[in-house]
Tab-separated table of C-alpha atoms in Angstrom:
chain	number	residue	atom	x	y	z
A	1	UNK	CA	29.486	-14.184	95.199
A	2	UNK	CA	30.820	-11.010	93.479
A	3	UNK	CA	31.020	-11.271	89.604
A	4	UNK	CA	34.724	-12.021	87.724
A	5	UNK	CA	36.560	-9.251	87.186
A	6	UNK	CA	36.817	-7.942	83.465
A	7	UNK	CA	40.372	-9.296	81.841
A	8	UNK	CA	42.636	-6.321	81.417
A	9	UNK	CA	42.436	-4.138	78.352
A	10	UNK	CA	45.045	-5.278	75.543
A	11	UNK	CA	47.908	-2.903	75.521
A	12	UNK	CA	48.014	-0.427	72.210
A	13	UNK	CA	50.083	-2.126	69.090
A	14	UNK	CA	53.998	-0.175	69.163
A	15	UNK	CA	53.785	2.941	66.828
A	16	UNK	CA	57.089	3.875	65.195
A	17	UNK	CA	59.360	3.660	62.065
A	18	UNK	CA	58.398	0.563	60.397
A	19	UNK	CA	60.506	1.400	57.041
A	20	UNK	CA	63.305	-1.066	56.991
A	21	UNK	CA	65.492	1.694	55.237
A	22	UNK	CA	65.414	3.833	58.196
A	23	UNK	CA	67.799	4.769	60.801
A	24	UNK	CA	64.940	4.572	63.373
A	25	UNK	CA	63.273	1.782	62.052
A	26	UNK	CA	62.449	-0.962	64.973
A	27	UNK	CA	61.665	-4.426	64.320
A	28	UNK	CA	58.944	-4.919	67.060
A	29	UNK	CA	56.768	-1.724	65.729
A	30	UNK	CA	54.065	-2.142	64.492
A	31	UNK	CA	52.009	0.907	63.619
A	32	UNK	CA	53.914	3.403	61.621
A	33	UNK	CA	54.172	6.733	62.933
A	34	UNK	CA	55.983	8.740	59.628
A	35	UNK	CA	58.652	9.492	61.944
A	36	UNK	CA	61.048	7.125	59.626
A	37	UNK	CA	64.510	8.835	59.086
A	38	UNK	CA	65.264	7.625	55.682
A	39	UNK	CA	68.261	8.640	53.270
A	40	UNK	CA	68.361	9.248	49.743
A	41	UNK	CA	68.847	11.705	47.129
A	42	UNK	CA	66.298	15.010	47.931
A	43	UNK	CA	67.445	16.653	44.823
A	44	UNK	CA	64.182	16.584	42.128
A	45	UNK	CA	65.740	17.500	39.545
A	46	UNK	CA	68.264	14.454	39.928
A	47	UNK	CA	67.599	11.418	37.866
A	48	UNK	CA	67.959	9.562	41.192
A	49	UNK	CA	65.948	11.865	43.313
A	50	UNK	CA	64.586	9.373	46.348
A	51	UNK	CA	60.852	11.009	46.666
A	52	UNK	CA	60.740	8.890	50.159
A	53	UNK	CA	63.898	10.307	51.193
A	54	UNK	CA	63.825	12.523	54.385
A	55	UNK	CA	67.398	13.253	54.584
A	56	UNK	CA	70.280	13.983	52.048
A	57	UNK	CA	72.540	11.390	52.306
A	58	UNK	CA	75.138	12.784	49.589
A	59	UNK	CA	73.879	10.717	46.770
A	60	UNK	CA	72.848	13.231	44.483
A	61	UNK	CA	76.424	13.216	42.624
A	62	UNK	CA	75.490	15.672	40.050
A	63	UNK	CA	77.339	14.814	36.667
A	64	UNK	CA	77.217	17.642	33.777
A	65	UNK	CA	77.409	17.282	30.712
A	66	UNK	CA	75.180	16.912	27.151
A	67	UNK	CA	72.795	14.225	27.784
A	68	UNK	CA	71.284	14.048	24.220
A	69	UNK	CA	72.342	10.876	22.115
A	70	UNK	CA	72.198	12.053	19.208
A	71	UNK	CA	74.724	15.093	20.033
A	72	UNK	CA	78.600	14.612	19.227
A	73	UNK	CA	79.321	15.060	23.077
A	74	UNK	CA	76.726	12.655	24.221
A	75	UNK	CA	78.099	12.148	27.884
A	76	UNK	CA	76.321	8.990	28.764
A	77	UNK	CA	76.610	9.304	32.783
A	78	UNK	CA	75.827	12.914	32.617
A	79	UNK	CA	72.534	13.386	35.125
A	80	UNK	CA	72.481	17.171	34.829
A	81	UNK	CA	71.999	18.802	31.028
A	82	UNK	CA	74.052	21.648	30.952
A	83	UNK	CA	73.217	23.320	27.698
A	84	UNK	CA	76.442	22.357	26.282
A	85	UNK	CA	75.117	19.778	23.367
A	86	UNK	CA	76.912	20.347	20.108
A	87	UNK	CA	75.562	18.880	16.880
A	88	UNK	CA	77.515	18.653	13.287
A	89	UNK	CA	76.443	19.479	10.416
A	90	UNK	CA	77.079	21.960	7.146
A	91	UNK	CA	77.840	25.402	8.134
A	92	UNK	CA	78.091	26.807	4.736
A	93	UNK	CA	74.697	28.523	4.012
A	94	UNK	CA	75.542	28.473	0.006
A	95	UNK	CA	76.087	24.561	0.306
A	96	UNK	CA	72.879	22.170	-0.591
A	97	UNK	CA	72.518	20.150	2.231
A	98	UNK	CA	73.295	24.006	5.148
A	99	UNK	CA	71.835	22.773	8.512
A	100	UNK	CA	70.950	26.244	10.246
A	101	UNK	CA	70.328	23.910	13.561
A	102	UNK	CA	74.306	22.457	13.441
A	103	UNK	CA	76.908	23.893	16.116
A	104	UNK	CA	79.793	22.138	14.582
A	105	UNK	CA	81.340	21.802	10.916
A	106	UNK	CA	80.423	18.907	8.885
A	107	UNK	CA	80.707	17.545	5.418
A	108	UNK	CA	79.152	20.089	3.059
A	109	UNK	CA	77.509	19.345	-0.594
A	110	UNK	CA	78.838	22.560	-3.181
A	111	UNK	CA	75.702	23.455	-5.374
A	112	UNK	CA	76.007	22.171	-8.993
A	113	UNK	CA	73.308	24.110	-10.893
A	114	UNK	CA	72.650	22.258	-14.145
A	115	UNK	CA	69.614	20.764	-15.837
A	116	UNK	CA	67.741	17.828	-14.321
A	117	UNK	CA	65.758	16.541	-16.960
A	118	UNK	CA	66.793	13.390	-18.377
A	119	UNK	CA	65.059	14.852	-21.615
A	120	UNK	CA	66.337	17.914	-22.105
A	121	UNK	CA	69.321	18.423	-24.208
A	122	UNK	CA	71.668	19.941	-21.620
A	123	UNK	CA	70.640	17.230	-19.059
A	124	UNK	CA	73.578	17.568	-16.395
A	125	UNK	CA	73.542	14.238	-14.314
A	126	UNK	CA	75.599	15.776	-11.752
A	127	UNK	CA	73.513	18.897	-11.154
A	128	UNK	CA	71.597	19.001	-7.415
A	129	UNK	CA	69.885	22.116	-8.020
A	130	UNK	CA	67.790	22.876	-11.192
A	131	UNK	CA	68.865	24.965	-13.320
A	132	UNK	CA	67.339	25.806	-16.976
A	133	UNK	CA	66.779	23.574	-19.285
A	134	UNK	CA	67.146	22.873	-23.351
A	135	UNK	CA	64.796	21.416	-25.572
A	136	UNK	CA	65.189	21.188	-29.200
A	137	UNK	CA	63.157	20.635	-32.178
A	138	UNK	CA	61.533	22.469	-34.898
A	139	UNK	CA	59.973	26.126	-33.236
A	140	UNK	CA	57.863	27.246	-36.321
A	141	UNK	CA	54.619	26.585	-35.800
A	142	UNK	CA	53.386	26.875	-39.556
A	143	UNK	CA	55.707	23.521	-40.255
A	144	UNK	CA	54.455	20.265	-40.327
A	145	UNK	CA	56.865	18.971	-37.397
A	146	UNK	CA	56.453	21.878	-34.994
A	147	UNK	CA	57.277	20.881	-31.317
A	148	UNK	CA	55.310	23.104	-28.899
A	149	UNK	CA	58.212	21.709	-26.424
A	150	UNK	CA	60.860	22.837	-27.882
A	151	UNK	CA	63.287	26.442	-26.528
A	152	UNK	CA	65.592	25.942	-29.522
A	153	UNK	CA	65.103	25.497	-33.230
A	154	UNK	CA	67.224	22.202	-34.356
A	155	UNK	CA	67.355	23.675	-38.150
A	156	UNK	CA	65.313	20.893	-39.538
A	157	UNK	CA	61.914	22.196	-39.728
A	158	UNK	CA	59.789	20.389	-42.945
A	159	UNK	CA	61.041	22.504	-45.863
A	160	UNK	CA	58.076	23.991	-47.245
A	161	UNK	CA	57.314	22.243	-51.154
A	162	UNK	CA	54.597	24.211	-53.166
A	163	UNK	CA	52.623	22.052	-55.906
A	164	UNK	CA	49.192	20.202	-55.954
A	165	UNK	CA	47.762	18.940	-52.833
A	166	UNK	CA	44.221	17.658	-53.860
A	167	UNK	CA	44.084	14.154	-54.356
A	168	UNK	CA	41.909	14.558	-57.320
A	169	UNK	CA	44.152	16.029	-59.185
A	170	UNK	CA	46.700	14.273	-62.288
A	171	UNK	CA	49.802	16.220	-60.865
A	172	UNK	CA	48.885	15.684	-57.235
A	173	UNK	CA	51.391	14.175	-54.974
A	174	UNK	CA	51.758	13.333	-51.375
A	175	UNK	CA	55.076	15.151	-50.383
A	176	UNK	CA	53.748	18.751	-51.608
A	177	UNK	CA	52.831	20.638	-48.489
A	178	UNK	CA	51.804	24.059	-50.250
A	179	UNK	CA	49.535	24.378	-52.678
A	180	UNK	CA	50.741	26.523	-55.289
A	181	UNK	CA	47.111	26.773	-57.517
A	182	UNK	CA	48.616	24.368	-60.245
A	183	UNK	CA	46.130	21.521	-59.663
A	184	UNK	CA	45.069	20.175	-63.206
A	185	UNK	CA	41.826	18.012	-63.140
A	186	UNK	CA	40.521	16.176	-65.725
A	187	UNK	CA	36.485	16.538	-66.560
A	188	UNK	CA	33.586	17.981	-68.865
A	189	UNK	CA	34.026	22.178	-68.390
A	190	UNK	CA	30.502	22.103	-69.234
A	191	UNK	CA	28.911	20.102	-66.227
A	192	UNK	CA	31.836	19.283	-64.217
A	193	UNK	CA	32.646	22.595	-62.251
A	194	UNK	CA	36.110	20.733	-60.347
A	195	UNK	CA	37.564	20.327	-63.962
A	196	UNK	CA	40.462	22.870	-64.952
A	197	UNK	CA	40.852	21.153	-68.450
A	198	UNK	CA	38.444	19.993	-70.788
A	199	UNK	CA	38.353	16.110	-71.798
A	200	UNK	CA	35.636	15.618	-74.881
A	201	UNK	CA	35.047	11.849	-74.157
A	202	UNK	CA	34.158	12.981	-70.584
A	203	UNK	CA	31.508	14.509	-71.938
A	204	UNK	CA	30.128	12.288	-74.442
A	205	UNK	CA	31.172	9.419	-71.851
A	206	UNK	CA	33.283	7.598	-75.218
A	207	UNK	CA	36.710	7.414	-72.881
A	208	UNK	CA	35.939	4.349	-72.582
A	209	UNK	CA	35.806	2.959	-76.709
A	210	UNK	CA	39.002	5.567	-76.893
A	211	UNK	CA	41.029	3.750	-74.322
A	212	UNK	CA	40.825	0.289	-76.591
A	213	UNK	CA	42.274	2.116	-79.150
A	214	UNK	CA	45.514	2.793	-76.842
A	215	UNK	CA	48.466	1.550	-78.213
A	216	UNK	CA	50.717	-0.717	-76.157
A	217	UNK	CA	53.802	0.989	-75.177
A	218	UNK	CA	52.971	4.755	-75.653
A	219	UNK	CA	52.364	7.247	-73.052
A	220	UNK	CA	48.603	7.711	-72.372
A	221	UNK	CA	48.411	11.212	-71.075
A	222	UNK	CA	45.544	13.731	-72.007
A	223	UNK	CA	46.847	16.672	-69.290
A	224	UNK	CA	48.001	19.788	-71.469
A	225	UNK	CA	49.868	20.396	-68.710
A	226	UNK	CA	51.747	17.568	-68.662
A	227	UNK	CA	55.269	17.058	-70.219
A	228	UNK	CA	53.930	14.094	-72.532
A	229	UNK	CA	50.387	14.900	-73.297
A	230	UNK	CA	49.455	13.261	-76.682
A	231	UNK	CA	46.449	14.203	-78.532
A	232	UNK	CA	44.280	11.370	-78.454
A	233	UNK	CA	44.730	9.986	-75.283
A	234	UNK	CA	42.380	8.033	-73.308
A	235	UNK	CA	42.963	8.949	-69.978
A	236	UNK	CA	45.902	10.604	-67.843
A	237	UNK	CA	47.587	7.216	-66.058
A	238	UNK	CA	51.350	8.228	-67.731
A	239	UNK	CA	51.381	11.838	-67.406
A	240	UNK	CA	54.646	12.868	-66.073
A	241	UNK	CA	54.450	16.644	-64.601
A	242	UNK	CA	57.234	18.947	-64.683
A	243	UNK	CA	58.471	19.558	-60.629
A	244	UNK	CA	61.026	22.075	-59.491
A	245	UNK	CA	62.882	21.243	-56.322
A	246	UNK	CA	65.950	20.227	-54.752
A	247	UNK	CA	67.693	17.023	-56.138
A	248	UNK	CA	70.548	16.963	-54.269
A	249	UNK	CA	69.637	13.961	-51.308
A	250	UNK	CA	72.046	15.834	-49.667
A	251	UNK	CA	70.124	19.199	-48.984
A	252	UNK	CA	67.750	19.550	-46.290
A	253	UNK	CA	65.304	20.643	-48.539
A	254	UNK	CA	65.679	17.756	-51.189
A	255	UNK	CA	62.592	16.759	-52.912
A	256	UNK	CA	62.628	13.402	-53.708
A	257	UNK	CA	60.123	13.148	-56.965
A	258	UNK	CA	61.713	16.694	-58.215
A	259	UNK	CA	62.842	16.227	-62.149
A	260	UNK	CA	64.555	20.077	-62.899
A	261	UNK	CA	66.502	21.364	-60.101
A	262	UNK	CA	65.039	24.973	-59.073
A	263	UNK	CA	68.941	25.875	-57.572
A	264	UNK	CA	67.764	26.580	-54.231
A	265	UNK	CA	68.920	23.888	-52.462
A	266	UNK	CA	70.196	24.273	-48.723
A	267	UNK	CA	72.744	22.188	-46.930
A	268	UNK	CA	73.038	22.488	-43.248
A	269	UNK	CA	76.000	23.427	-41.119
A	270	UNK	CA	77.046	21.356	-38.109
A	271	UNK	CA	77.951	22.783	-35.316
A	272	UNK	CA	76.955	24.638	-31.792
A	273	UNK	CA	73.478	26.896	-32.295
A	274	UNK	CA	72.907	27.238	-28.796
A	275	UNK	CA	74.696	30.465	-27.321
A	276	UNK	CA	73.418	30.204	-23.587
A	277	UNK	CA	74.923	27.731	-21.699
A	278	UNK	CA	77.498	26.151	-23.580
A	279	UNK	CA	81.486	26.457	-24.595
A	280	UNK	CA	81.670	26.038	-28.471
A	281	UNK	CA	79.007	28.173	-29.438
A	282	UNK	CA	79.233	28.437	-33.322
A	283	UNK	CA	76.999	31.346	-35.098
A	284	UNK	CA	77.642	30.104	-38.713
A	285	UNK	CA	76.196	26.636	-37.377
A	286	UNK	CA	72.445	25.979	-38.607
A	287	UNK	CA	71.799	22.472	-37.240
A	288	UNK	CA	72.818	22.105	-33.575
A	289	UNK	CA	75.488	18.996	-32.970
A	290	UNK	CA	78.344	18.619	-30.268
A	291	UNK	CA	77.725	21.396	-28.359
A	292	UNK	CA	79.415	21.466	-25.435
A	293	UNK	CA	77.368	22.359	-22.658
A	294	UNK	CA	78.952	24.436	-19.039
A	295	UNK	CA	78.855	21.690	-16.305
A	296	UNK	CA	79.474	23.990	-12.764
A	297	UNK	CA	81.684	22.544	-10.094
A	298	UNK	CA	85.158	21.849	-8.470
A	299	UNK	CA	87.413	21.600	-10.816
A	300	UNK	CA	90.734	21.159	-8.866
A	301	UNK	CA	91.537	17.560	-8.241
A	302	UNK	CA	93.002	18.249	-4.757
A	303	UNK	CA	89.989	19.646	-3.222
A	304	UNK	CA	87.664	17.312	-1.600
A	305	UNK	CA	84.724	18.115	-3.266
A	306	UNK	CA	86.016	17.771	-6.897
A	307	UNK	CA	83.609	17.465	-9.480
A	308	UNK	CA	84.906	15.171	-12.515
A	309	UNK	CA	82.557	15.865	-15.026
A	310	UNK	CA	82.691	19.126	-13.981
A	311	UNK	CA	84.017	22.070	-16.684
A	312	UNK	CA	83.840	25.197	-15.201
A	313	UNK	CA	84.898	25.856	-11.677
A	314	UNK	CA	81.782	27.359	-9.735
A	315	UNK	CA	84.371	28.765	-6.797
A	316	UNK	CA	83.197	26.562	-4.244
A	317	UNK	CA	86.108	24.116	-3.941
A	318	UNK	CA	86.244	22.206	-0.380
A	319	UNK	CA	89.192	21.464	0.831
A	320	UNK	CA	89.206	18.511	4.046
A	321	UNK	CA	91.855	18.792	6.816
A	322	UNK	CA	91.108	16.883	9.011
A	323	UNK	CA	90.562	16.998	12.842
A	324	UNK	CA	89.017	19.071	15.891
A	325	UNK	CA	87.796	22.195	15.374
A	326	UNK	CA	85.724	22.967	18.758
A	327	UNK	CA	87.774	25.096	20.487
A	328	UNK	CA	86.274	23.674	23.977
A	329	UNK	CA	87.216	19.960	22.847
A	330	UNK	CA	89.752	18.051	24.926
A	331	UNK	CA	91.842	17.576	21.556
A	332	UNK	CA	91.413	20.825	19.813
A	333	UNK	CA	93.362	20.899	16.394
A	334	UNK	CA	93.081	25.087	14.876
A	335	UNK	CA	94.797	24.109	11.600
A	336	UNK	CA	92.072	21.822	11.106
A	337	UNK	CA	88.951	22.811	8.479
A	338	UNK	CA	87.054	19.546	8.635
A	339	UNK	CA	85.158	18.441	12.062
A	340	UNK	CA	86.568	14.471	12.758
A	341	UNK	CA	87.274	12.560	16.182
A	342	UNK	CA	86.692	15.247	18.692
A	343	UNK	CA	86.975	14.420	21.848
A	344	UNK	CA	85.000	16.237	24.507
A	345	UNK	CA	86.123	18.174	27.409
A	346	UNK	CA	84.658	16.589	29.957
A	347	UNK	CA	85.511	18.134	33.412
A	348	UNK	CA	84.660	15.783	36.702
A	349	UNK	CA	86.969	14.882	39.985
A	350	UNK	CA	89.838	13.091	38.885
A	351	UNK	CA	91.046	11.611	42.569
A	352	UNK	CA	90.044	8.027	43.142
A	353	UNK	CA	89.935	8.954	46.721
A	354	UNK	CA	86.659	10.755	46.207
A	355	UNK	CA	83.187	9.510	46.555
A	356	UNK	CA	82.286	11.459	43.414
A	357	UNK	CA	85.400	10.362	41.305
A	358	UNK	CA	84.020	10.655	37.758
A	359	UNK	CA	86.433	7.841	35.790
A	360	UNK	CA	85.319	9.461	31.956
A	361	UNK	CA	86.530	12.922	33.156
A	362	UNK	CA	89.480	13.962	31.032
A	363	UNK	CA	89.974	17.663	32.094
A	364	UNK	CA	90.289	17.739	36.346
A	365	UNK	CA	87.973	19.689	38.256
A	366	UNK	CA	89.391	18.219	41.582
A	367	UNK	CA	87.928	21.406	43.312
A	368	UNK	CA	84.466	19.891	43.075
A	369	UNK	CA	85.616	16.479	44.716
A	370	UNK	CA	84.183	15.244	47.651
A	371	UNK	CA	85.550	13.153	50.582
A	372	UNK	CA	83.475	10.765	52.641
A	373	UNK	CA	83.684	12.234	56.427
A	374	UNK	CA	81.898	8.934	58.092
A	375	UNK	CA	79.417	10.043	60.875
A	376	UNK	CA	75.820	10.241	61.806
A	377	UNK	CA	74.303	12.295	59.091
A	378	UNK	CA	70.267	11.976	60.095
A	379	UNK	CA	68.700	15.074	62.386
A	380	UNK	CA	66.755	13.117	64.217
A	381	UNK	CA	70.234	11.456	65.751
A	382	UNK	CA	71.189	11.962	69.238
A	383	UNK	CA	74.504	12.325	67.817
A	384	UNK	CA	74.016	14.035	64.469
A	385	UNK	CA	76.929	15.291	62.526
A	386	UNK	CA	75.827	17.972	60.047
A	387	UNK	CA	79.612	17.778	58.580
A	388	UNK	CA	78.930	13.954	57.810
A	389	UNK	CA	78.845	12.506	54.075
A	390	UNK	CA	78.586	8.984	54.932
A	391	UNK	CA	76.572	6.889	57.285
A	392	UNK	CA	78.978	4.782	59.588
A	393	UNK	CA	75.994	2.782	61.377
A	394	UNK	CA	76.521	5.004	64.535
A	395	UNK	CA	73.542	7.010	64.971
A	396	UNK	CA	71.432	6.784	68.008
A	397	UNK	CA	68.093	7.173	67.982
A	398	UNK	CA	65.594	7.466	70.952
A	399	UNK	CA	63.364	5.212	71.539
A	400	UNK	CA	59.880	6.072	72.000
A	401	UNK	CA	58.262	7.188	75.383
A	402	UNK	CA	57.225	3.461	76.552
A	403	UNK	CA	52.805	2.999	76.593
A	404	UNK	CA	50.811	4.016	79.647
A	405	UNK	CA	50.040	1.210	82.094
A	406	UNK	CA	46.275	0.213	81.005
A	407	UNK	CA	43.909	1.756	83.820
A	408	UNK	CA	43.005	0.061	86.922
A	409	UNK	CA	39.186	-1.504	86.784
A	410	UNK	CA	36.990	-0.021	88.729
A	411	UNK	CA	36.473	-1.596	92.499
């Protein structure tokens, strides 16, 4: 008997639009052919640009506007930057905080020049920009309380006071600062080369058989130099030195263990020394005290920017009206000198009726609007409508050339 015949070849899957999306999509295909018709935004630069789109399907509503946050006109459903981004900020290039970046007017700081240092005696709490500063103290360096630190002298520099400054010495004292030669020392001229005056029982070394001999209650003083030297004497413990000075307590030159006023005491005079800078400079005034010092700002109470400890007026009084000062804002105000509550001009279709009605516009642009036409609007449509805007389910689309019969087998 003749062998079965081979069973039929399988027929080829369907091949067609298998995107659910698309116009031509068929349930029954299997094998997709990238025929799909499929409709979407085509516009790339769009934020909802359809990459998969094949078709325009009048989604790609653009919406202008400034699409930075952080700008005043920050139009949040804006999906096309159009350059128009304002930002506030101070205009005034003399003002401390001028943003060169800033489109719009906003609060400005005046400069207050003034000393910063919380040290210094002009120290200007108020001041924003440094300015120069005053230090005082003593500024000759030869005095015992020199300040290297100080830019103006306070009048109190250590008053010079001439007398004995070696410690070995009868008329020596602590407070003299500049030796004036007038040291007397005790000691034995013949083998003690420090002495200045000549004590016998140094030499012979009997001061100390002499000094038993003291009588209680009289002055024991064997300096020549001294006031109450006594012949005799067994050592210099009560010698009491003649010292000019001041001895008024009063004087800044007062010398407190001074016995015969030398007449050349000095008293100071309060008042202003420092010319630079200040209001009550006084040039009779020795020891500086309530100086007044120039504190630059707004002065006038009505401006904005008005400065209270302020006593000189630096010219730079701000002055706040305010309102809308963008010319291009919805609620311009030109009287007004301070940017506040601008609203922005934002121009979109108006009409309800439109498919790209923009509900935020304020200033109409109806021109732009656009009307649904309903129709086919895919190409590949048997009845394709190039005038259509929205998709009204009508579109007819061929269906594809049905698969050859398989071949016959062979006899």
């Amino acid at each position: 008997p003749p062998p079965p015949s081979p069973p039929p070849p399988s027929p080829p899957p369907p091949i067609g639009c298998t995107d659910s999306r698309a116009l031509n999509y068929k349930q029954f295909f299997v094998v997709d052919d990238q025929t799909c018709e499929v409709g979407g935004c085509t516009d790339s630069r769009l934020a909802q640009y359809d990459a998969g789109a094949t078709w325009d399907d009048m989604s790609c509503l653009v919406v202008l506007g400034c699409m930075d946050s952080a700008a005043y006109n920050f139009r949040e459903r804006a999906n096309h930057a159009d350059g128009t981004c304002l930002y506030q900020g101070c205009l005034n290039s003399l003002a401390i905080n001028f943003d060169p970046s800033a489109t719009l007017p906003g609060s400005c700081i005046s400069v207050i020049d003034g000393c910063m240092d919380p040290t210094a005696f002009n120290y200007y709490p108020a001041s924003n920009r440094a300015g120069a500063c005053f230090y005082i103290g003593c500024t000759d360096s030869t005095r015992l309380n020199y300040n290297p630190s100080a830019t103006f002298d306070d009048g109190l520099c250590q008053s010079y006071f001439h007398g004995c400054t070696n410690s070995l010495a009868g008329n020596y004292d602590p407070l003299f600062n500049q030796d004036d030669g007038t040291c007397s020392i005790a000691g034995c001229l013949a083998t003690d080369a420090g002495a200045t005056f000549n004590v016998p029982c140094l030499c012979d070394g009997d001061c100390g058989v002499t000094r038993r001999r003291r009588l209680e209650g009289d002055d024991d003083c064997w300096d020549p130099a001294a006031l109450n030297n006594r012949t005799g004497s067994s050592s210099g413990a009560d010698c009491v030195y003649a010292v000019d000075g001041c001895t008024d307590s009063a004087a800044t030159n007062y010398l407190l263990i001074a016995n015969k006023d030398n007449g050349g005491c000095t008293f100071p005079t309060y008042g202003c020394t420092i010319a630079d800078g200040t209001l009550n400079y006084d040039s009779t005034a020795t020891v500086p005290l309530g100086c007044v010092n120039v504190r630059m700002g707004c002065t006038d109470t009505t401006a904005s920017s008005f400065e209270p400890t302020a006593n000189v007026d630096s010219g730079e009084c701000q002055y706040l009206v305010a309102g809308c000062i963008v010319a291009a804002a919805f609620n311009f105000d030109s009287v007004a000198t301070e940017a506040a509550d601008c609203v922005a001009a934002l121009p979109g279709c108006m009409d309800t009726a439109s498919t790209n009605y923009e509900p935020a516009a304020n200033v109409a642009a109806d021109g732009d609007c656009v009307y649904a036409r309903p129709g086919c609007p895919a190409p590949s449509a048997s009845n394709f409508d190039s005038l259509a805007t929205e998709n009204d389910g009508s579109c007819v689309t061929l269906d594809p050339p049905p698969s050859p019969p398989p071949p016959s087998p062979p006899p």
